[in-house]
PDB file of C-alpha atoms in Angstrom:
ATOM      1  CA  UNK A   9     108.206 153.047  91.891  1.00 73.00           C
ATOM      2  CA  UNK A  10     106.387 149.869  90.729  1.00 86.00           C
ATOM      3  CA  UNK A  11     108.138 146.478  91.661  1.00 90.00           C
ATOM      4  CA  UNK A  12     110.727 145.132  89.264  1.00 92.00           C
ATOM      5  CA  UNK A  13     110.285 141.231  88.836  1.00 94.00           C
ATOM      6  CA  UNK A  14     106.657 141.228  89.340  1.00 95.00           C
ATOM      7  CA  UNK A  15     103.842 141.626  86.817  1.00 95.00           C
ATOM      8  CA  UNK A  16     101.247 144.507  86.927  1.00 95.00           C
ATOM      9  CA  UNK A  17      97.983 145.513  85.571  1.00 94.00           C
ATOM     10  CA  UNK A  18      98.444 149.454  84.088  1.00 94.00           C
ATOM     11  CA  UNK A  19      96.383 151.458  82.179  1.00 93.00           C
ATOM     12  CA  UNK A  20      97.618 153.142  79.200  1.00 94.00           C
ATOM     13  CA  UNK A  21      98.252 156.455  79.752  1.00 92.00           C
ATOM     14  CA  UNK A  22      99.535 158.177  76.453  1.00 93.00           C
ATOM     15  CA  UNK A  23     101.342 157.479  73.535  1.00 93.00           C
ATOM     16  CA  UNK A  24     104.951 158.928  72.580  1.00 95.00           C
ATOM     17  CA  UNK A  25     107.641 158.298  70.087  1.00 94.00           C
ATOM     18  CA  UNK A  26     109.467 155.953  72.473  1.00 94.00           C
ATOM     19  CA  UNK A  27     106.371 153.653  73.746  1.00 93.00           C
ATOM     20  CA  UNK A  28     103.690 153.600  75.789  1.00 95.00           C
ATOM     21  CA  UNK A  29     103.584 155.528  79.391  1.00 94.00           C
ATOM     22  CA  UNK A  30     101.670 153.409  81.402  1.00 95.00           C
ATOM     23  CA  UNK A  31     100.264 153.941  85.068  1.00 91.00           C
ATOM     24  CA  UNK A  32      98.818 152.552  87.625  1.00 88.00           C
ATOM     25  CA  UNK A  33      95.524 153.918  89.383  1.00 80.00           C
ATOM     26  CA  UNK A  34      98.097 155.982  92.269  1.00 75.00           C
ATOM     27  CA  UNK A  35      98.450 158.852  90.255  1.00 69.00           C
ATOM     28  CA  UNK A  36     102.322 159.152  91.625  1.00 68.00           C
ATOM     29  CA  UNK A  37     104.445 160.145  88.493  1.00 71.00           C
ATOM     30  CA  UNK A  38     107.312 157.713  90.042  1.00 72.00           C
ATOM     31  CA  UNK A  39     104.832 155.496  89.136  1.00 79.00           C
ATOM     32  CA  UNK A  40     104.841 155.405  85.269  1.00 91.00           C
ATOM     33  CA  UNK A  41     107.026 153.351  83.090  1.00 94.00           C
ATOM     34  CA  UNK A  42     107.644 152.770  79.631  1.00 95.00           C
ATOM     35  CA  UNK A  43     106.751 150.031  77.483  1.00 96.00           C
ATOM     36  CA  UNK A  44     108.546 150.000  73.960  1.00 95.00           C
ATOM     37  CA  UNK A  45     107.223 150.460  70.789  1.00 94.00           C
ATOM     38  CA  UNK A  46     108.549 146.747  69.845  1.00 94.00           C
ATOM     39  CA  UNK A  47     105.794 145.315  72.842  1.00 94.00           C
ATOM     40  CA  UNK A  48     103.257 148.171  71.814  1.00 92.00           C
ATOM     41  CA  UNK A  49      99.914 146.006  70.895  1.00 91.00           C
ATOM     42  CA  UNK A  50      98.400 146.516  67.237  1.00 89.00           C
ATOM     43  CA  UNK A  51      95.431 147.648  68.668  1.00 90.00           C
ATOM     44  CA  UNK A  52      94.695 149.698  72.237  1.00 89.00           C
ATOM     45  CA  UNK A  53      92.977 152.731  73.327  1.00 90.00           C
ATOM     46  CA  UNK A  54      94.069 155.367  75.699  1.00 94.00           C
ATOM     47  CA  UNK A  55      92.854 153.885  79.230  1.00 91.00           C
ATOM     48  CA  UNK A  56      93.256 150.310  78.382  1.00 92.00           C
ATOM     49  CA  UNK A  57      94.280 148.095  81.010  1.00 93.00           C
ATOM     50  CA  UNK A  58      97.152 145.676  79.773  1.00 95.00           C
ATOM     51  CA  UNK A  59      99.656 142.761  82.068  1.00 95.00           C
ATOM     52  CA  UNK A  60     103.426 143.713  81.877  1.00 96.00           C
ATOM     53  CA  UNK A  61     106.141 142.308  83.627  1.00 96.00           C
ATOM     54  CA  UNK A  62     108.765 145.271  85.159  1.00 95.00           C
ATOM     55  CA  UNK A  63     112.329 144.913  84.578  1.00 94.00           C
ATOM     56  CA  UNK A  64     115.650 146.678  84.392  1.00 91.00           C
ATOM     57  CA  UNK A  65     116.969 146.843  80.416  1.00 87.00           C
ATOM     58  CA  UNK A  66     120.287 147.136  79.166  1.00 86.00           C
ATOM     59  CA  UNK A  67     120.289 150.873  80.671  1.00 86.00           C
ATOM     60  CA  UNK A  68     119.584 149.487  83.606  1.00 87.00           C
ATOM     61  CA  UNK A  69     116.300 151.589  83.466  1.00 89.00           C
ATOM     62  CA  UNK A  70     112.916 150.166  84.421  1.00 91.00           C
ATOM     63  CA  UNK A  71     110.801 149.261  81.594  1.00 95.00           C
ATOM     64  CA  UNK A  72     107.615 147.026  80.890  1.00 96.00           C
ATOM     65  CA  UNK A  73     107.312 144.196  78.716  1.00 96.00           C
ATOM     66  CA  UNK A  74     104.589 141.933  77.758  1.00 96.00           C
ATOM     67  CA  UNK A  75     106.610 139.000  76.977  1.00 96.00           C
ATOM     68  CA  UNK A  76     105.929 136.222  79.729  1.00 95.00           C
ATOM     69  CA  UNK A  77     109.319 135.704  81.312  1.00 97.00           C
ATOM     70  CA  UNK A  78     110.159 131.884  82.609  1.00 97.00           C
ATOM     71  CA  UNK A  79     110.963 133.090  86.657  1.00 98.00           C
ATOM     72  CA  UNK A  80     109.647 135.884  88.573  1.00 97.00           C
ATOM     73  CA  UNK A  81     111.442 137.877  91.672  1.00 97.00           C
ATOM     74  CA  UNK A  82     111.083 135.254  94.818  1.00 97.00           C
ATOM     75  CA  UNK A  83     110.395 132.052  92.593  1.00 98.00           C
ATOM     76  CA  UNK A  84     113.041 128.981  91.629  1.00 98.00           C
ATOM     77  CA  UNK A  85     113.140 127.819  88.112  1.00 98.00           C
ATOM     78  CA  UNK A  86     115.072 125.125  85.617  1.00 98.00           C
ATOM     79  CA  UNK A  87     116.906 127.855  82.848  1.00 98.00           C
ATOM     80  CA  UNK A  88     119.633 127.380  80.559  1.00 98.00           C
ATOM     81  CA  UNK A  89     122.987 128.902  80.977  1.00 98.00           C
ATOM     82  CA  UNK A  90     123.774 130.487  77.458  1.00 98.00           C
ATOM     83  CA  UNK A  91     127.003 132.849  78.491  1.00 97.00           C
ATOM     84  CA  UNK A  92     129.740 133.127  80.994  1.00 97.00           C
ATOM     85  CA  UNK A  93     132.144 135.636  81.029  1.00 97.00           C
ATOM     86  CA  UNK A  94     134.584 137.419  83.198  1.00 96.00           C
ATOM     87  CA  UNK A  95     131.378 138.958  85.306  1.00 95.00           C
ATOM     88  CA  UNK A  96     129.513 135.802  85.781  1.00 97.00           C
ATOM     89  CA  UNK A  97     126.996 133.366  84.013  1.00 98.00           C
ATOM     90  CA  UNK A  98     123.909 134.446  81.932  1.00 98.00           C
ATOM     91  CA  UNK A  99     120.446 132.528  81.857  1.00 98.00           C
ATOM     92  CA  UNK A 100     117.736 132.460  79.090  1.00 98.00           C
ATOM     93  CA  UNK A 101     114.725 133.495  80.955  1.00 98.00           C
ATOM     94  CA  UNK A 102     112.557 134.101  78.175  1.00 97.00           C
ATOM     95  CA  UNK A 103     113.258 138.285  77.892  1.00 95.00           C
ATOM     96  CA  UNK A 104     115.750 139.899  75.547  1.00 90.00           C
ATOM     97  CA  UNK A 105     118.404 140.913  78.444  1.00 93.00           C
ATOM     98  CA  UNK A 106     119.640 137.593  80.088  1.00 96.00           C
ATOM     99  CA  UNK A 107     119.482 136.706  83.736  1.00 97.00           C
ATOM    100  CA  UNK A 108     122.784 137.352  85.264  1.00 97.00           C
ATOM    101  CA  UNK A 109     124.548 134.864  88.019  1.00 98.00           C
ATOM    102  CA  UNK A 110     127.339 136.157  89.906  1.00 96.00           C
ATOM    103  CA  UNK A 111     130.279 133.838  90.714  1.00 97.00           C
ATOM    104  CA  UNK A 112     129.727 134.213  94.184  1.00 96.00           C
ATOM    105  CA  UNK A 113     125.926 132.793  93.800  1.00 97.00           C
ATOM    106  CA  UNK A 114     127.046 130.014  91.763  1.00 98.00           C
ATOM    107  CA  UNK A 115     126.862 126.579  93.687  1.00 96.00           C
ATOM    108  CA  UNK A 116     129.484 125.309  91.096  1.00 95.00           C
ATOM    109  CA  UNK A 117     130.933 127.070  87.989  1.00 97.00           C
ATOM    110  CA  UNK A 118     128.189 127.556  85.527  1.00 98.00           C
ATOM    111  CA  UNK A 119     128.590 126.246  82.084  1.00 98.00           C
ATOM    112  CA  UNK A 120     127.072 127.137  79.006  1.00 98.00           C
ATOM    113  CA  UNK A 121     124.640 125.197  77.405  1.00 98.00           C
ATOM    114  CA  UNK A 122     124.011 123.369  80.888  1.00 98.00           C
ATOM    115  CA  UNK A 123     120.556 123.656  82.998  1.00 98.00           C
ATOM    116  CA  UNK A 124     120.436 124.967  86.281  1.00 98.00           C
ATOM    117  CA  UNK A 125     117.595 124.950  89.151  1.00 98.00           C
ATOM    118  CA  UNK A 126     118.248 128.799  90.209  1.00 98.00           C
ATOM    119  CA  UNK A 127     116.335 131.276  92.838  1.00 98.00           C
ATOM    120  CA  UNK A 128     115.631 134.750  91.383  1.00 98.00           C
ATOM    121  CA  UNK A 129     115.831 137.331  93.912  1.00 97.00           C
ATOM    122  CA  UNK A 130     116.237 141.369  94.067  1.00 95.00           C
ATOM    123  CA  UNK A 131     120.351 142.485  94.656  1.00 92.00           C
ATOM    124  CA  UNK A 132     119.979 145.393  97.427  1.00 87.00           C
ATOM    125  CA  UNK A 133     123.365 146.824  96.008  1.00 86.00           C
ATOM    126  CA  UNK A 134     122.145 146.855  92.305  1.00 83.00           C
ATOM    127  CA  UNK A 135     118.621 147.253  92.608  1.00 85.00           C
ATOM    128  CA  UNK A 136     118.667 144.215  90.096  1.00 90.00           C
ATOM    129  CA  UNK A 137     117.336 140.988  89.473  1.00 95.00           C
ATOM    130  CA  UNK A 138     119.748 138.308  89.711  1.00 97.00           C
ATOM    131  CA  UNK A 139     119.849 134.647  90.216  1.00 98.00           C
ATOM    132  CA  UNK A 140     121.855 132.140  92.517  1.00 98.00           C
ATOM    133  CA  UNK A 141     122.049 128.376  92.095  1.00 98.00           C
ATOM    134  CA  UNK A 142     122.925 128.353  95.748  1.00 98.00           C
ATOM    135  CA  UNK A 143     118.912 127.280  95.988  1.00 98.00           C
ATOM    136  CA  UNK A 144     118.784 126.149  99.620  1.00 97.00           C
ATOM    137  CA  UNK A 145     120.321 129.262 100.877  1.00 97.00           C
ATOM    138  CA  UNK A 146     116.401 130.998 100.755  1.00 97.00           C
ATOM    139  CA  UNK A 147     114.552 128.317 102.232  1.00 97.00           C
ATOM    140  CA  UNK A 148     113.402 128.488 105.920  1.00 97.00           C
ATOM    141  CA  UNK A 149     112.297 125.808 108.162  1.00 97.00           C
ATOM    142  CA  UNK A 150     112.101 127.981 111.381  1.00 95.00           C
ATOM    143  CA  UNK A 151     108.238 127.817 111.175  1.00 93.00           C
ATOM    144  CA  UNK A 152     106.840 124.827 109.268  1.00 93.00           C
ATOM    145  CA  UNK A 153     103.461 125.488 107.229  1.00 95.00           C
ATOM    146  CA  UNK A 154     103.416 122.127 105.846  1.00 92.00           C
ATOM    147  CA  UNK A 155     101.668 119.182 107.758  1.00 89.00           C
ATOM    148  CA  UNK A 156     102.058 115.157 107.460  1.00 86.00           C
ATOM    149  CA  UNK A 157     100.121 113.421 104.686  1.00 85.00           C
ATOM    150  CA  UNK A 158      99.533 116.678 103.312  1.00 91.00           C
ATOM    151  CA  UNK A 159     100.468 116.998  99.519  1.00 93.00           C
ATOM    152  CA  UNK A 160     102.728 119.596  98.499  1.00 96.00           C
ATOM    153  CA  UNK A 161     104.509 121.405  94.951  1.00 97.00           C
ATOM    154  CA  UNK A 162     107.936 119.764  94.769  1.00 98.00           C
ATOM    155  CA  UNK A 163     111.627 120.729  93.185  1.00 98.00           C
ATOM    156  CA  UNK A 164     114.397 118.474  93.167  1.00 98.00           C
ATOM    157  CA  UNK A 165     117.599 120.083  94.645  1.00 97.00           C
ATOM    158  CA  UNK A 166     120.425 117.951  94.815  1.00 96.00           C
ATOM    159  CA  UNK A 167     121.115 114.070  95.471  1.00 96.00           C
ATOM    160  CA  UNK A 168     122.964 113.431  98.832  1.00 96.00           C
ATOM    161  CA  UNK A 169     124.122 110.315  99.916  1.00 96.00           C
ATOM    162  CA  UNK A 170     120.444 110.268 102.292  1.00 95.00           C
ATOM    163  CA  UNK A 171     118.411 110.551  99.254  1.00 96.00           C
ATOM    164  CA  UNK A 172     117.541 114.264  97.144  1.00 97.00           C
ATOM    165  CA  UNK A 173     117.156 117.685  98.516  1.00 98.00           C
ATOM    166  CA  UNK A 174     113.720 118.762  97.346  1.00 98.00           C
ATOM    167  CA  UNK A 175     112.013 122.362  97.511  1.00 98.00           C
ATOM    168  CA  UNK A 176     108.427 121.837  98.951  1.00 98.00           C
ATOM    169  CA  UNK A 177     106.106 124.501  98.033  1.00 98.00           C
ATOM    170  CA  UNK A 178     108.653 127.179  97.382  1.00 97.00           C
ATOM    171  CA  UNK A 179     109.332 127.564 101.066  1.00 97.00           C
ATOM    172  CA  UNK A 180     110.916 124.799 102.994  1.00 98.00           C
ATOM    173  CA  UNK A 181     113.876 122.255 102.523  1.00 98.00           C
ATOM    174  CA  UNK A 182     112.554 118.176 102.340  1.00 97.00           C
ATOM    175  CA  UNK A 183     114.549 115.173 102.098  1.00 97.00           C
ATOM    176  CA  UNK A 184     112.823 111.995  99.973  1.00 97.00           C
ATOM    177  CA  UNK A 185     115.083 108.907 101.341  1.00 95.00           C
ATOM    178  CA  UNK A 186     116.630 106.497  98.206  1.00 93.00           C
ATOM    179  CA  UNK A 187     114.014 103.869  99.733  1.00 87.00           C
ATOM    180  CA  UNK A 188     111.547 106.346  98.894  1.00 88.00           C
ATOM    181  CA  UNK A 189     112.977 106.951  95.764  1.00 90.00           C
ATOM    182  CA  UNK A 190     110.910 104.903  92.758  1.00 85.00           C
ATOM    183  CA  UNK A 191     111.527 106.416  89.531  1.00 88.00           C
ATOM    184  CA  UNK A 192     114.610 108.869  87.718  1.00 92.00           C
ATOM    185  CA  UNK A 193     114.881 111.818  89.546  1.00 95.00           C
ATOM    186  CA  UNK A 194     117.469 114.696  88.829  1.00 96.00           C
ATOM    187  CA  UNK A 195     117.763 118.455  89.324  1.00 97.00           C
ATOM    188  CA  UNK A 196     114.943 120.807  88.108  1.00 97.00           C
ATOM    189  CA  UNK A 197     112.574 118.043  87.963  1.00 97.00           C
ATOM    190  CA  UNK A 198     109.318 119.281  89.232  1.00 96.00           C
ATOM    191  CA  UNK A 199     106.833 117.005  90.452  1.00 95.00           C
ATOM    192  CA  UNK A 200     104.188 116.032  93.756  1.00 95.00           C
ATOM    193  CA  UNK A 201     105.018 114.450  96.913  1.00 94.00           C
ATOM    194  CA  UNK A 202     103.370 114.176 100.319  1.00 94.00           C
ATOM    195  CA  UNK A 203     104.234 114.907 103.490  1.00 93.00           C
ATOM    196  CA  UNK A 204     105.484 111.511 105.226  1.00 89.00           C
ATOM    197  CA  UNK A 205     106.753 113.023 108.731  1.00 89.00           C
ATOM    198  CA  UNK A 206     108.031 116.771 110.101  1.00 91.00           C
ATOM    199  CA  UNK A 207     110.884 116.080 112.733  1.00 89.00           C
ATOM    200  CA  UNK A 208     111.261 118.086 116.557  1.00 88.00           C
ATOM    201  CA  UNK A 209     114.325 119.788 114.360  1.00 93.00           C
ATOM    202  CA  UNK A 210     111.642 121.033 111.300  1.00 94.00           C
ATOM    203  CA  UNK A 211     113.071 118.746 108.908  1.00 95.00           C
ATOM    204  CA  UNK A 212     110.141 117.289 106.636  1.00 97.00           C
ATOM    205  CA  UNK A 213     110.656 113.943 105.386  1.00 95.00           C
ATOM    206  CA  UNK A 214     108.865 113.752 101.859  1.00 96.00           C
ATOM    207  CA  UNK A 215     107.521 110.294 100.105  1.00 93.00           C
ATOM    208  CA  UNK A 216     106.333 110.534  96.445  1.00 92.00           C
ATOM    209  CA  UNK A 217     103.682 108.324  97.108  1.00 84.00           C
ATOM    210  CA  UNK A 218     100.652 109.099  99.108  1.00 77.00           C
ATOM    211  CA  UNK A 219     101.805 107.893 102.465  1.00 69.00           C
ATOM    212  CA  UNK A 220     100.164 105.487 105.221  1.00 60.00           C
ATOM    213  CA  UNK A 221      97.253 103.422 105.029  1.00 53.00           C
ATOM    214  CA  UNK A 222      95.975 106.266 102.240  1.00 57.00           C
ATOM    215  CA  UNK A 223      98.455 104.025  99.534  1.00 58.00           C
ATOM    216  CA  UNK A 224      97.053 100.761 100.022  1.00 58.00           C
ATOM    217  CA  UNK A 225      94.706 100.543  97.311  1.00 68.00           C
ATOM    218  CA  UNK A 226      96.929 102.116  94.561  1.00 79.00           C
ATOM    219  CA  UNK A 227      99.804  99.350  95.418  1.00 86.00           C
ATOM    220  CA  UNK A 228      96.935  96.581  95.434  1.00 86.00           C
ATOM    221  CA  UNK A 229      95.658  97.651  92.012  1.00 82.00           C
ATOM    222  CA  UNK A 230      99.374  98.237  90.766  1.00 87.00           C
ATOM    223  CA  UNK A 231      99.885  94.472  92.296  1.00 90.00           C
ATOM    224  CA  UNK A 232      96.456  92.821  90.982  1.00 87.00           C
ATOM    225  CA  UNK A 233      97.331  94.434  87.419  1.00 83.00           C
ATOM    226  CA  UNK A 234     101.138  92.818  87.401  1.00 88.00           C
ATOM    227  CA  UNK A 235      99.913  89.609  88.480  1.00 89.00           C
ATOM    228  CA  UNK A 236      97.704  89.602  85.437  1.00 83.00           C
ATOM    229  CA  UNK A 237     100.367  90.483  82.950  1.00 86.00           C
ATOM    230  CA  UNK A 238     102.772  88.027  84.556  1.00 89.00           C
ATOM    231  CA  UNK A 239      99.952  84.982  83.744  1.00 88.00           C
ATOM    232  CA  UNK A 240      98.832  84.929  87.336  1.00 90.00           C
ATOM    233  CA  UNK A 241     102.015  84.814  89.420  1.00 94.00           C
ATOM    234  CA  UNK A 242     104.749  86.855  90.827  1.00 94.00           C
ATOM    235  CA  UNK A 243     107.612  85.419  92.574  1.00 94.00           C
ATOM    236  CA  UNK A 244     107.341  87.751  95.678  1.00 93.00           C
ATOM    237  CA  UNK A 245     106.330  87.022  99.132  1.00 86.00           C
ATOM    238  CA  UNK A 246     106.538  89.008 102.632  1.00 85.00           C
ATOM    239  CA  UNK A 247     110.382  87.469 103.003  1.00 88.00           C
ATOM    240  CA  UNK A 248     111.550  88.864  99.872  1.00 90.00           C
ATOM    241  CA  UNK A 249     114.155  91.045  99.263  1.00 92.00           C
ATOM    242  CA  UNK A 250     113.332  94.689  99.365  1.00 92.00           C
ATOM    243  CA  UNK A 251     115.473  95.247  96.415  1.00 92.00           C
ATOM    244  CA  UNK A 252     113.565  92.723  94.584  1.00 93.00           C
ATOM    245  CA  UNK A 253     110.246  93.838  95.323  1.00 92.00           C
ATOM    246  CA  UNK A 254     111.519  97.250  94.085  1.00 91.00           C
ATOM    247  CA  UNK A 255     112.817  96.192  91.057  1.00 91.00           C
ATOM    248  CA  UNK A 256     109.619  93.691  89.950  1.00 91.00           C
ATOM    249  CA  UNK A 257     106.852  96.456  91.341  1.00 92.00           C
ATOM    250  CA  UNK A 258     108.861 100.079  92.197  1.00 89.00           C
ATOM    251  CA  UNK A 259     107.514  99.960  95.699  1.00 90.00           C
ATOM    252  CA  UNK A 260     109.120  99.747  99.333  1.00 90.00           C
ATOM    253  CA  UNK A 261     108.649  96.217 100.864  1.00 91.00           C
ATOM    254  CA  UNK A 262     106.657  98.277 103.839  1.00 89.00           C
ATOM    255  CA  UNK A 263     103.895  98.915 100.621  1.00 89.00           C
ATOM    256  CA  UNK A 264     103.835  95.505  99.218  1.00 92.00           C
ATOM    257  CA  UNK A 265     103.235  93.631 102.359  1.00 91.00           C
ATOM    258  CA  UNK A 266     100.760  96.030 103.153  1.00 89.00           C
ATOM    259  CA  UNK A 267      99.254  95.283  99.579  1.00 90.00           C
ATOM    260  CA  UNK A 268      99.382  92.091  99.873  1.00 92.00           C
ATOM    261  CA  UNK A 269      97.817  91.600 103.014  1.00 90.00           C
ATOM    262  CA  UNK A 270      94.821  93.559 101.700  1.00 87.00           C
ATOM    263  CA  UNK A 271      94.462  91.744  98.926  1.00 89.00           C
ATOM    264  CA  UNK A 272      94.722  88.698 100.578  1.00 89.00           C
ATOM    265  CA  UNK A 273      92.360  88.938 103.529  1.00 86.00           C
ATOM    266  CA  UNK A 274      89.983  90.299 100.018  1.00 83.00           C
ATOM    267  CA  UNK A 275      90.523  86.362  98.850  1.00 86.00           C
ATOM    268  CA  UNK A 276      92.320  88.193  95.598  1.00 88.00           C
ATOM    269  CA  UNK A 277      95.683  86.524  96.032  1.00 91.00           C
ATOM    270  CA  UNK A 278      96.996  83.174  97.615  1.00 92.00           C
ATOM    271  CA  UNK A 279     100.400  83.340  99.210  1.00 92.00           C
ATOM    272  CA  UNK A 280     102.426  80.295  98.844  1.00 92.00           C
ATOM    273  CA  UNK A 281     106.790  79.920  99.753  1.00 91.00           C
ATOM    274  CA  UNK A 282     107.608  80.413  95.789  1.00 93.00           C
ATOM    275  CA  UNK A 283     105.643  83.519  95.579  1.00 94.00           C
ATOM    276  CA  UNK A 284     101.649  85.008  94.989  1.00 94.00           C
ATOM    277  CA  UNK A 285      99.029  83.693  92.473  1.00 94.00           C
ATOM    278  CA  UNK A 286      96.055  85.188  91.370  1.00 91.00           C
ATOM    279  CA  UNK A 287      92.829  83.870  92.236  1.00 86.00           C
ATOM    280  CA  UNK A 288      90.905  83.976  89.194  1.00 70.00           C
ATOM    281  CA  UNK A 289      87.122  84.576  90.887  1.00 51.00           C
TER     282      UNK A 289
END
């Protein structure tokens, strides 16, 4: 039987009333599925190759479609909950039969018209694809495959009173720190990080910035171009506040004296009690 949740490549087999038979190059009957008239392209020859995604329909009978849905089997995505009833929540996930949520996978009680970061996943009982909001439950940090300074695919999870939950690269659980935090971030936002440091215990510590000596330059620029919209001065110095260095530049105090020092050993900047001026070369 061909995977549900997964896209293939068949060839077109034969045409019938119903649809489509399609196949793949096995041969196995078990094999061959159905893809409806309303999907059938305008033009196609017998032994045509065409991409389908594999689901269950309303039958719960496998069938093929060529729409492109928003989340595959084994893959998180941000969908919108547009039902709950007495079984459970339903998401839009771009095909004509919703996504179903059971209660039980539900981090909190769905409601509709909300957006929710969810994992789609196979049901052994069913033999259907469902979803869970419970997103952290099918991450594993066991055996890392990440690395520091290396730059990775993020998710935000959840904020925590640490910092946010992220999903890096669709495998492992991450923590960015509120210090490390320099922008909005909320659930389902997808975005890049870096590795700042894996821990003895496999917990990966994630900055959104490219980490170490590798982020001087960027800050320096981000500093030189500031100083030059601000007339030549800023009033920061290496025994400011980190929460006013974060608010004037969006960088961790760590950063800007870093920055700074570049800059100034470069003859770019003077450092004086009130603050930095440019030096205009």
């Amino acid at each position: 039987m061909l995977a549900i949740g997964q896209t293939h490549k068949l060839i077109i087999d034969r045409d019938t009333p119903p649809g489509l038979f399609l196949r793949d190059d096995s041969g196995l009957k078990e094999n061959e599925i159905l893809l409806p008239n309303k999907y059938k392209p305008e033009d196609f020859e017998i032994g045509d190759e065409i991409e389908v995604f594999v689901y269950l329909d309303h039958e719960e009978r496998p069938v093929a479609t060529t729409l492109k849905p928003y989340v595959a089997l084994d893959e998180f995505a941000y969908l919108k909950c547009v039902e709950v009833n007495k079984l459970g929540a339903f998401l839009d996930w771009g095909l004509e039969k919703h996504l179903f949520v059971p209660f039980k996978e539900q981090a909190y009680p769905m409601k509709e018209g909300d957006w929710y970061l969810i994992f789609c996943y196979l049901d052994e009982t069913s033999e259907r694809l469902v979803a869970s909001s419970k997103v952290l439950h099918f991450l594993d940090n066991s055996s890392l495959s990440v690395a520091p300074f290396e730059r990775v695919e993020l998710w935000v999870a959840n904020k925590t009173e640490l910092g946010f939950n992220v999903i890096v690269n669709d495998l492992h659980q991450g923590l960015v720190y509120h210090d490390d935090v320099f922008q909005d971030l909320k659930t389902g936002d997808k975005l890049k990080g870096w590795v700042k440091k894996t821990r003895k215990d496999n917990k990966i510590d994630i900055v959104l910035k490219r980490p170490g000596y590798r982020s001087i330059e960027p800050n320096a620029d981000k500093i030189i171009h500031e100083l030059q919209l601000q007339n030549g001065f800023l009033p920061l110095h290496d025994k400011s506040e980190p929460e006013q260095i974060k608010k004037l530049l969006a960088m961790s105090k760590k950063s800007f004296k870093r920055a700074i020092g570049t800059l100034y050993k470069k003859r770019m900047i003077e450092i004086k009690p009130e603050g930095i001026y440019l030096i205009e070369n």
